[in-house]
mmCIF file of C-alpha atoms in Angstrom:
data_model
loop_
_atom_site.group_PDB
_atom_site.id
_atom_site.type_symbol
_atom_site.label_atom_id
_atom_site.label_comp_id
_atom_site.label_asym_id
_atom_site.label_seq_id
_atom_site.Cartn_x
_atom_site.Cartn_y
_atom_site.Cartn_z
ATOM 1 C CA UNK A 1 -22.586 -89.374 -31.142
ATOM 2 C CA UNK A 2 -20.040 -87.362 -28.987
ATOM 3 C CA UNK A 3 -19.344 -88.947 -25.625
ATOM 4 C CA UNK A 4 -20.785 -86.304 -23.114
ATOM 5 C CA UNK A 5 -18.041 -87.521 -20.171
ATOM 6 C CA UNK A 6 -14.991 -86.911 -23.215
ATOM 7 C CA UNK A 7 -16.825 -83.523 -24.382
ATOM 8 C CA UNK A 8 -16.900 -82.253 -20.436
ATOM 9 C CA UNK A 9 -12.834 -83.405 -19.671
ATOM 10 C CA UNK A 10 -12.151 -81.182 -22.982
ATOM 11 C CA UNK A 11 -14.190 -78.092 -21.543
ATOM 12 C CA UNK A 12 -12.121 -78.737 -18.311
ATOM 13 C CA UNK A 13 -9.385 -78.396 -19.915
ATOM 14 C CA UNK A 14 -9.804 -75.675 -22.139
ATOM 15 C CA UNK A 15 -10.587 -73.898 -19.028
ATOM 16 C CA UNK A 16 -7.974 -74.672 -17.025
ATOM 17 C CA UNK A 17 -5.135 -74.071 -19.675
ATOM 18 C CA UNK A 18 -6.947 -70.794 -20.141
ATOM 19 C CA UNK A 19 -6.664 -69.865 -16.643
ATOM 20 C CA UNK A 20 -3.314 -70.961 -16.642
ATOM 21 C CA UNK A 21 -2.122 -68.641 -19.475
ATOM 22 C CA UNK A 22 -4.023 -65.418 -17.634
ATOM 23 C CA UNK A 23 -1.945 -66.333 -14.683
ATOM 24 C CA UNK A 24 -5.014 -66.723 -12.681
ATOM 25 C CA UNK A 25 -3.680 -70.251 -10.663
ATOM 26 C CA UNK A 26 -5.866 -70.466 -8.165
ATOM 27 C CA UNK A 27 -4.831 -68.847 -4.196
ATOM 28 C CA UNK A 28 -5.707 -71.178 -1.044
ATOM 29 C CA UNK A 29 -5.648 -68.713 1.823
ATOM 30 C CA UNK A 30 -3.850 -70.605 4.300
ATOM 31 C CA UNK A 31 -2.850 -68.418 7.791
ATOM 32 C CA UNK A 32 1.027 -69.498 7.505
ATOM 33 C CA UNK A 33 3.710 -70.116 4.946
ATOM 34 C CA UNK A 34 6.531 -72.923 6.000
ATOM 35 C CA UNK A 35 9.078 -71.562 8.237
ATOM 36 C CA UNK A 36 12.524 -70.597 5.484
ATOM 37 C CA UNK A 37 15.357 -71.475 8.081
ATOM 38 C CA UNK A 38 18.452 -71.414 8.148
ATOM 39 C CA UNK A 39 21.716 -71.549 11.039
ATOM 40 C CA UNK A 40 21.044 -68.641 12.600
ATOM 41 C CA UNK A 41 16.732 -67.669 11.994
ATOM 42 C CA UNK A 42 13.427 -68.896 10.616
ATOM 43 C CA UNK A 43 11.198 -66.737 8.345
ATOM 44 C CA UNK A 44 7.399 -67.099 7.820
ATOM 45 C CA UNK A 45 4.321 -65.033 6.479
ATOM 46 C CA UNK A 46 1.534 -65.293 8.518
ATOM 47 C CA UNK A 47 -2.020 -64.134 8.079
ATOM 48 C CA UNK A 48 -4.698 -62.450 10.206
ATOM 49 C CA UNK A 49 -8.112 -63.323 10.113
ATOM 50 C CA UNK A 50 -9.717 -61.548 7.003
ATOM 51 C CA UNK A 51 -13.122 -60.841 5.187
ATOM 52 C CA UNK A 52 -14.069 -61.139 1.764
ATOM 53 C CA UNK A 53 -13.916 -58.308 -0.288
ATOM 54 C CA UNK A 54 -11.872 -56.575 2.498
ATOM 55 C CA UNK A 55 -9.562 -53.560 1.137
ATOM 56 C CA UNK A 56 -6.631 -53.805 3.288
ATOM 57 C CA UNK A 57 -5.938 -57.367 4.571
ATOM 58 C CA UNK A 58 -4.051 -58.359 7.906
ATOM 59 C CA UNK A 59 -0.709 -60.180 7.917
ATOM 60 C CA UNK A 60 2.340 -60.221 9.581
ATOM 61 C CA UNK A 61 5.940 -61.448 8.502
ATOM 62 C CA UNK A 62 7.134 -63.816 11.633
ATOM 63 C CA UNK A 63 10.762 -63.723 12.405
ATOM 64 C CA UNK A 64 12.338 -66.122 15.157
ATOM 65 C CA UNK A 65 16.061 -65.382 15.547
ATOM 66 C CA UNK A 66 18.558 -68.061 17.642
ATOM 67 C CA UNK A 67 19.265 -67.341 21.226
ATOM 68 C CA UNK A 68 21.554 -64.526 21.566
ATOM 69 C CA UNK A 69 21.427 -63.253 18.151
ATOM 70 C CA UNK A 70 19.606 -60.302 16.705
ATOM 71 C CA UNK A 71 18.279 -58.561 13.490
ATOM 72 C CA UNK A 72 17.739 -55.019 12.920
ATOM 73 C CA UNK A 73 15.504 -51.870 12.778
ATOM 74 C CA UNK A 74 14.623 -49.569 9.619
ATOM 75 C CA UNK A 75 17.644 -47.511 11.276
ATOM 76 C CA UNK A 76 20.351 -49.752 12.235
ATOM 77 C CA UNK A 77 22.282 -47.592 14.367
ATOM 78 C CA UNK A 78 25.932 -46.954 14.224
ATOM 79 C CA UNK A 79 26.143 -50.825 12.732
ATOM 80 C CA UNK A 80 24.414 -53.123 10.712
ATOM 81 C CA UNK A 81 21.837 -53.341 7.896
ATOM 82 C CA UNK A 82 18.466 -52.660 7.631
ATOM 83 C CA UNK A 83 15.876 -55.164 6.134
ATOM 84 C CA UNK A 84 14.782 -54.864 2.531
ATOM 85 C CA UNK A 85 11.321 -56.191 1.373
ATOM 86 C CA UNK A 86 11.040 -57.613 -2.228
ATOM 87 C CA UNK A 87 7.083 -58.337 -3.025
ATOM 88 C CA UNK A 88 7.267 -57.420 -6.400
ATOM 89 C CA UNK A 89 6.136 -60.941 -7.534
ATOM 90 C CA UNK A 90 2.859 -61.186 -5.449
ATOM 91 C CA UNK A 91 -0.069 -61.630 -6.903
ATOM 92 C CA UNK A 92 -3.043 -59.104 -7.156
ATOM 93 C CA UNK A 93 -0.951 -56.902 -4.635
ATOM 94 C CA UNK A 94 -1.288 -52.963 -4.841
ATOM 95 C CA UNK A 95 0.488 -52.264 -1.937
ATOM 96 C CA UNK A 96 2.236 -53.879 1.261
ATOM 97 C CA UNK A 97 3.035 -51.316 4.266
ATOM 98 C CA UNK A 98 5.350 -52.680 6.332
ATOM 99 C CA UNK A 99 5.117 -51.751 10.553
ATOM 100 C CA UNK A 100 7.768 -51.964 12.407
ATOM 101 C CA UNK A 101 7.115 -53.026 15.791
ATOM 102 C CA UNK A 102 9.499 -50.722 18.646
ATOM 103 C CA UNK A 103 12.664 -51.413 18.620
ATOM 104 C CA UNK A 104 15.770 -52.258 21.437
ATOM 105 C CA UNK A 105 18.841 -50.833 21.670
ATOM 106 C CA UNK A 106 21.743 -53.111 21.730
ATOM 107 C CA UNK A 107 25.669 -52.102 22.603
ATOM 108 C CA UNK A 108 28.421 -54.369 21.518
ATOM 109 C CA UNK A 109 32.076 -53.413 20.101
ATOM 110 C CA UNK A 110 31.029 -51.965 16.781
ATOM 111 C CA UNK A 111 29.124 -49.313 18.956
ATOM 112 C CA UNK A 112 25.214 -49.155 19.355
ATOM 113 C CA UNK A 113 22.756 -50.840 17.407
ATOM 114 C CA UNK A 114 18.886 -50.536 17.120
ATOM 115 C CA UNK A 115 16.663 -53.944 16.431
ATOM 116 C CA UNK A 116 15.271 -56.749 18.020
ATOM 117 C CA UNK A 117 16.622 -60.385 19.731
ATOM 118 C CA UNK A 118 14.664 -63.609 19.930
ATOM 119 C CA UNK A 119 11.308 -63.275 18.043
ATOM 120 C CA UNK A 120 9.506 -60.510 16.367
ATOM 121 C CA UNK A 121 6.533 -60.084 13.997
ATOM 122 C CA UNK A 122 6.414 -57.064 11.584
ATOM 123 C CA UNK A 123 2.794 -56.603 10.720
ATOM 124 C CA UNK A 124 1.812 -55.948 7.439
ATOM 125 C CA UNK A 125 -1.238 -54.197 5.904
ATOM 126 C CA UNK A 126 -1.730 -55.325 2.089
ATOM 127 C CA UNK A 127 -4.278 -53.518 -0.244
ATOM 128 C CA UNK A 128 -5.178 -55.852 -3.064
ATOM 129 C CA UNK A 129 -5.559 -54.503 -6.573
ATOM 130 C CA UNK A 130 -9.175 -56.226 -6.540
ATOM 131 C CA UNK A 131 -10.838 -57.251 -3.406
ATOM 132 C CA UNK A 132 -12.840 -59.391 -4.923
ATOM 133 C CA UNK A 133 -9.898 -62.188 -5.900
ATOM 134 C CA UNK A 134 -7.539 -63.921 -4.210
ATOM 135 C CA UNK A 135 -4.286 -62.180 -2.986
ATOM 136 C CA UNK A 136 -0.774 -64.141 -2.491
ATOM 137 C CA UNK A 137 2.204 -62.131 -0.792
ATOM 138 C CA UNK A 138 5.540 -63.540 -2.622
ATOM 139 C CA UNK A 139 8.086 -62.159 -0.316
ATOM 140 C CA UNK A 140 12.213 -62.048 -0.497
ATOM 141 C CA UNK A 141 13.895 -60.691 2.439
ATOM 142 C CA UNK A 142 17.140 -59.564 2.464
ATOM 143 C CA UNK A 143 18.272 -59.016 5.962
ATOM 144 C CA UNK A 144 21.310 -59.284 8.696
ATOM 145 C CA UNK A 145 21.360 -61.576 11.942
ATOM 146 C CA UNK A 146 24.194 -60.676 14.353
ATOM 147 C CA UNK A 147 25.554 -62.186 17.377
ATOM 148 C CA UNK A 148 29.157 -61.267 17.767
ATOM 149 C CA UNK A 149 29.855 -61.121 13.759
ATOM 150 C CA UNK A 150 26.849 -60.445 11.089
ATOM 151 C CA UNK A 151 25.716 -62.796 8.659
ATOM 152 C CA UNK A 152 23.617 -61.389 5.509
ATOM 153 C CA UNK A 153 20.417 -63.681 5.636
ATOM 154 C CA UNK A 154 17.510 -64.227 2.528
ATOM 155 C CA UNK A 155 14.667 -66.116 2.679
ATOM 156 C CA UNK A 156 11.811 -66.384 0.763
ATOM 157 C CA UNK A 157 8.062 -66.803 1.770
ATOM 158 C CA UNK A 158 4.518 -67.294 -0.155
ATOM 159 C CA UNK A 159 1.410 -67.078 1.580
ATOM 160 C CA UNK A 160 -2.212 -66.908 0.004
ATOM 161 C CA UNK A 161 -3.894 -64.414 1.671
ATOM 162 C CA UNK A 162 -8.102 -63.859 1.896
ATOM 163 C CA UNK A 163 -11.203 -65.041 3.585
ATOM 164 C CA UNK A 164 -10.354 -67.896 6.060
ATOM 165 C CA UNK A 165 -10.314 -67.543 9.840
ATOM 166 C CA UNK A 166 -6.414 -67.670 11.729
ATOM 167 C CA UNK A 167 -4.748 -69.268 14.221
ATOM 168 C CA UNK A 168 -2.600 -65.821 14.630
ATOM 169 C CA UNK A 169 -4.603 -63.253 15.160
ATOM 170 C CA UNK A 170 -3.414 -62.929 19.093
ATOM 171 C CA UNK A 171 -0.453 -62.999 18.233
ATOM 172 C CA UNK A 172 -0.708 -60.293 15.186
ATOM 173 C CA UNK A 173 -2.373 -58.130 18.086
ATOM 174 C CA UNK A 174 0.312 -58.002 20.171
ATOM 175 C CA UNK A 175 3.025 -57.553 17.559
ATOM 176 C CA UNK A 176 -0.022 -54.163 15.872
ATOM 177 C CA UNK A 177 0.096 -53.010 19.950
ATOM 178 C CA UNK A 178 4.046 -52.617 20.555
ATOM 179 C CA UNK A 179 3.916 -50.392 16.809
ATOM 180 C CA UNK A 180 4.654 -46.867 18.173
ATOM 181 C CA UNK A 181 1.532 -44.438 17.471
ATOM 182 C CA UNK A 182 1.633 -41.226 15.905
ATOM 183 C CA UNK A 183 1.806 -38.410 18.664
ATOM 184 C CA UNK A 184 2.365 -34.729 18.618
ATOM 185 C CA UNK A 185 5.393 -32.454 20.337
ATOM 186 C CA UNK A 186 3.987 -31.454 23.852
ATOM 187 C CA UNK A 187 1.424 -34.166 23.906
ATOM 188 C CA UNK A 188 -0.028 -34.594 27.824
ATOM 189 C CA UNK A 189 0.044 -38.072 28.142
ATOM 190 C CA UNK A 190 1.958 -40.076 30.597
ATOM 191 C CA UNK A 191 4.306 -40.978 27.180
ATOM 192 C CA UNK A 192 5.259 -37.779 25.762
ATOM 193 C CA UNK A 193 7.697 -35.460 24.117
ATOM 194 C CA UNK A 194 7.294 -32.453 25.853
ATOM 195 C CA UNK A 195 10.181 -30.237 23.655
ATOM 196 C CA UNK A 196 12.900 -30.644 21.328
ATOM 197 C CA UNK A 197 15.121 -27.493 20.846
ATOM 198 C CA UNK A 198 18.356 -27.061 19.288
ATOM 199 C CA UNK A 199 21.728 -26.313 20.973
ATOM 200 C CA UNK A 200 25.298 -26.149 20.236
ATOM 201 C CA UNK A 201 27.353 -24.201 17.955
ATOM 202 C CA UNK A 202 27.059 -24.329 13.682
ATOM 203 C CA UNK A 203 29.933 -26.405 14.025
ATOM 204 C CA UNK A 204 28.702 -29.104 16.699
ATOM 205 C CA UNK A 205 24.910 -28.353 16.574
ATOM 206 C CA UNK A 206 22.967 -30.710 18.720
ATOM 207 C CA UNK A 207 18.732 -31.196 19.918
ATOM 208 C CA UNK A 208 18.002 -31.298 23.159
ATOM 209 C CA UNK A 209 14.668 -33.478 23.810
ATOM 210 C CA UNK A 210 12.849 -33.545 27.219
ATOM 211 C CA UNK A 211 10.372 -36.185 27.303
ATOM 212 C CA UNK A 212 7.996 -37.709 30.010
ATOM 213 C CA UNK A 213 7.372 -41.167 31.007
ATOM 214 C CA UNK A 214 5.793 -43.883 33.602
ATOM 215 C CA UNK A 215 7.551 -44.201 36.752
ATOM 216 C CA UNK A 216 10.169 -47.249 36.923
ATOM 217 C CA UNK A 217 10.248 -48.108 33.103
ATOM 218 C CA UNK A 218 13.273 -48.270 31.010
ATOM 219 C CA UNK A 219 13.048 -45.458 28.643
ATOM 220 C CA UNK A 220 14.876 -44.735 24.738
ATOM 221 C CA UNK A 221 14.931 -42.523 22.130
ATOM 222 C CA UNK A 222 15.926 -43.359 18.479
ATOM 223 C CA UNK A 223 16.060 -40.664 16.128
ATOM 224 C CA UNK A 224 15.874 -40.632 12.361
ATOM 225 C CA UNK A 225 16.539 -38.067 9.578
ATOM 226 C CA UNK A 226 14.472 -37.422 6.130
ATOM 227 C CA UNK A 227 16.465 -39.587 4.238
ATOM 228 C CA UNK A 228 17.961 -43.017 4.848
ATOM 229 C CA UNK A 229 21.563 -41.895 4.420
ATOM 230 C CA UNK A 230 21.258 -39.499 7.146
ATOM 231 C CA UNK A 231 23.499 -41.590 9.519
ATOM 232 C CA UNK A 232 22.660 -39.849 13.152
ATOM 233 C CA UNK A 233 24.393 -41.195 16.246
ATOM 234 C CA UNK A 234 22.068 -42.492 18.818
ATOM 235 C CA UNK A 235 20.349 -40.278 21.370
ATOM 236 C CA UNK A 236 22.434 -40.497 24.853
ATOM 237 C CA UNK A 237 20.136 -39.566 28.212
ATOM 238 C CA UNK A 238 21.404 -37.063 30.190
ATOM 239 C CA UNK A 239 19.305 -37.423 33.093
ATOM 240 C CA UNK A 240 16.314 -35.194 34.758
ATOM 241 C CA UNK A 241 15.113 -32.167 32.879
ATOM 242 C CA UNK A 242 12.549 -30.922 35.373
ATOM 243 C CA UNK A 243 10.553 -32.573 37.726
ATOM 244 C CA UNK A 244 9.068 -35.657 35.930
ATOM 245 C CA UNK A 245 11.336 -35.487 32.896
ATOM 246 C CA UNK A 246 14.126 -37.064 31.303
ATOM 247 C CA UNK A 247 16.166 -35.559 28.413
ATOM 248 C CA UNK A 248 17.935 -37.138 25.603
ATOM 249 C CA UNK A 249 20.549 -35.182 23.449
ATOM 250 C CA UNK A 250 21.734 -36.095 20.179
ATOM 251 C CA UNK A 251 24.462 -34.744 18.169
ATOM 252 C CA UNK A 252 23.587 -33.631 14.752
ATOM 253 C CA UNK A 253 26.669 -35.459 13.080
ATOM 254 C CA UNK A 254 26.519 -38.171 10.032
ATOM 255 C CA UNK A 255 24.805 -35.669 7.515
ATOM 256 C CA UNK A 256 24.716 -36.393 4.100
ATOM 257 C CA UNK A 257 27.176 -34.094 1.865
ATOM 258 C CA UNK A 258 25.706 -30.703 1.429
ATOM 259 C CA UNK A 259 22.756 -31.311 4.346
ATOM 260 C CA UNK A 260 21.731 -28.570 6.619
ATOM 261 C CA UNK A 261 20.112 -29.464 10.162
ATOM 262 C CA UNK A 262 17.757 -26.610 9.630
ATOM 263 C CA UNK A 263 14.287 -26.660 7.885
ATOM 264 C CA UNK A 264 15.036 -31.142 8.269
ATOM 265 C CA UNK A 265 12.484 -33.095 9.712
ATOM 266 C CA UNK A 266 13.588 -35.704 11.932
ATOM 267 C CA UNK A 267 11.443 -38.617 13.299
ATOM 268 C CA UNK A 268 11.926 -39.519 16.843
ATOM 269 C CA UNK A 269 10.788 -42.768 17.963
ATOM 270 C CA UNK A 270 9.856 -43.154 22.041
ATOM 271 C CA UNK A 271 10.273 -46.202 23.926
ATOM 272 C CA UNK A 272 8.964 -46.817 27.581
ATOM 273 C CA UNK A 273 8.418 -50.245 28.131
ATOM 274 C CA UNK A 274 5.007 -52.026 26.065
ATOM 275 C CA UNK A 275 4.084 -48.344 24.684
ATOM 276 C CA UNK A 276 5.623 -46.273 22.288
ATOM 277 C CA UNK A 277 4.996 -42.946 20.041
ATOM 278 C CA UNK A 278 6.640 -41.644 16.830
ATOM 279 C CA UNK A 279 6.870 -37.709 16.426
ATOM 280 C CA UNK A 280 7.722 -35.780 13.556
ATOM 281 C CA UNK A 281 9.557 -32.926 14.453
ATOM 282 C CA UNK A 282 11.092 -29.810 12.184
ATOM 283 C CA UNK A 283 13.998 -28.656 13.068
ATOM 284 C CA UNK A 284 14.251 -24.634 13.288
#
């Protein structure tokens, strides 16, 4: 007579060597990954609270940087290097959008830079393949810190990702808050880009970009072209436009070989303060 206890160990592990060969090891959502350190930062995923059977799930990749050292933007500026993502081996992943929270402006010897100091979190929105099963981001970042000198930084983080209450969902909220949100050209709000027109000769062309903003809040403008190796200088104020507005002017120079300023559309990213809006303008 078989021995029913022997017969059921077998069955479990049929099973599990089956699952095992489908790669379907089974994801624990957790709300944090360990912290990947190393001199200069620390690197987590974190995770937002999230449903079952949600189609886009909440997380955020957490980035604490030494004092006095910083990390950079999508656009770096005049110096530095942007971060690159690598979540090619997640799990049941169909898609991770990265969002950038708004940026600072920083000024050292190599000229002017565009990123963040101390701490930020980049929220993430990841669509599973099937909602229904358990999701885990496998991230490698590739990224620079600075102080005086850069130093190229990678880290990698795994985080299992689904329905489980967090511990981070404040902070997730603040970091989704300071994203800038999609406005038009001559919006009416108190944070606005009022017009952007060109100026200059074909030789030195240049935009021209009057904005509006609160009263008594440090104000920016970072501008980016179609293409990543557009290489545009910052955006340098210039002072009233008009009676409740600022301009900023930026210099049409770092174009790719063979680019044109007109027909281009250029992305221009406006910072007052906790609020921020990102317009898409074409340039005529």
């Amino acid at each position: 007579m078989q021995d029913p206890f022997l017969s059921t160990a077998v069955c479990r592990l049929g099973l599990a060597a089956m699952v095992m060969a489908a790669g379907l090891v089974p994801v624990q959502a957790e709300d944090a990954s360990p912290w990947a350190a190393d001199a200069y930062s620390q690197v987590r995923l974190i995770a937002g609270t999230n449903r079952a059977r949600q189609p886009t799930l909440r997380a955020g990749l957490d980035i604490k940087l030494k004092p006095g050292w910083k990390t950079y933007w999508r656009y770096p500026g005049d110096s530095g290097v942007p971060p690159h993502f690598d979540f090619g081996a997640s799990r049941n992943v169909k898609a991770v959008d990265v969002l950038w929270p708004a940026p600072k402006r920083f000024a050292d010897e190599g000229g002017q830079s565009i990123g963040y100091h101390d701490r930020v979190i980049m929220p993430l929105r990841v669509v599973p393949k099937d909602p229904a099963q358990p999701v885990m981001l496998d991230l490698t970042l590739n990224y620079a810190v600075c102080e005086k000198l850069c130093v190229p930084a990678e880290a990698t983080a795994r985080l299992g990702v689904g329905p489980a209450a967090s511990a981070h969902d404040a902070a997730l909220a603040a970091a989704e808050a300071r994203v800038p949100r999609p406005a038009g050209i001559g919006g009416a709000g108190a944070l606005a880009i009022r017009a952007v027109r060109r100026q200059g000769t074909d030789q030195r062309p240049r935009i021209l970009v009057d904005v509006a903003a609160p009263k008594n809040v440090p104000v920016d403008l970072f501008a980016e072209g179609p293409t990543p190796d557009w290489a545009l200088p910052l955006p340098e104020p210039k002072g009233a436009a008009a009676p409740g507005l600022q301009q900023f002017s930026l210099e049409l120079d770092g174009l790719p070989a063979g680019a044109r300023p007109k027909g281009a559309e250029l992305t221009l990213t406006l910072v007052a303060g906790t609020e921020a809006i990102e317009v898409k303008t074409r340039l005529d």
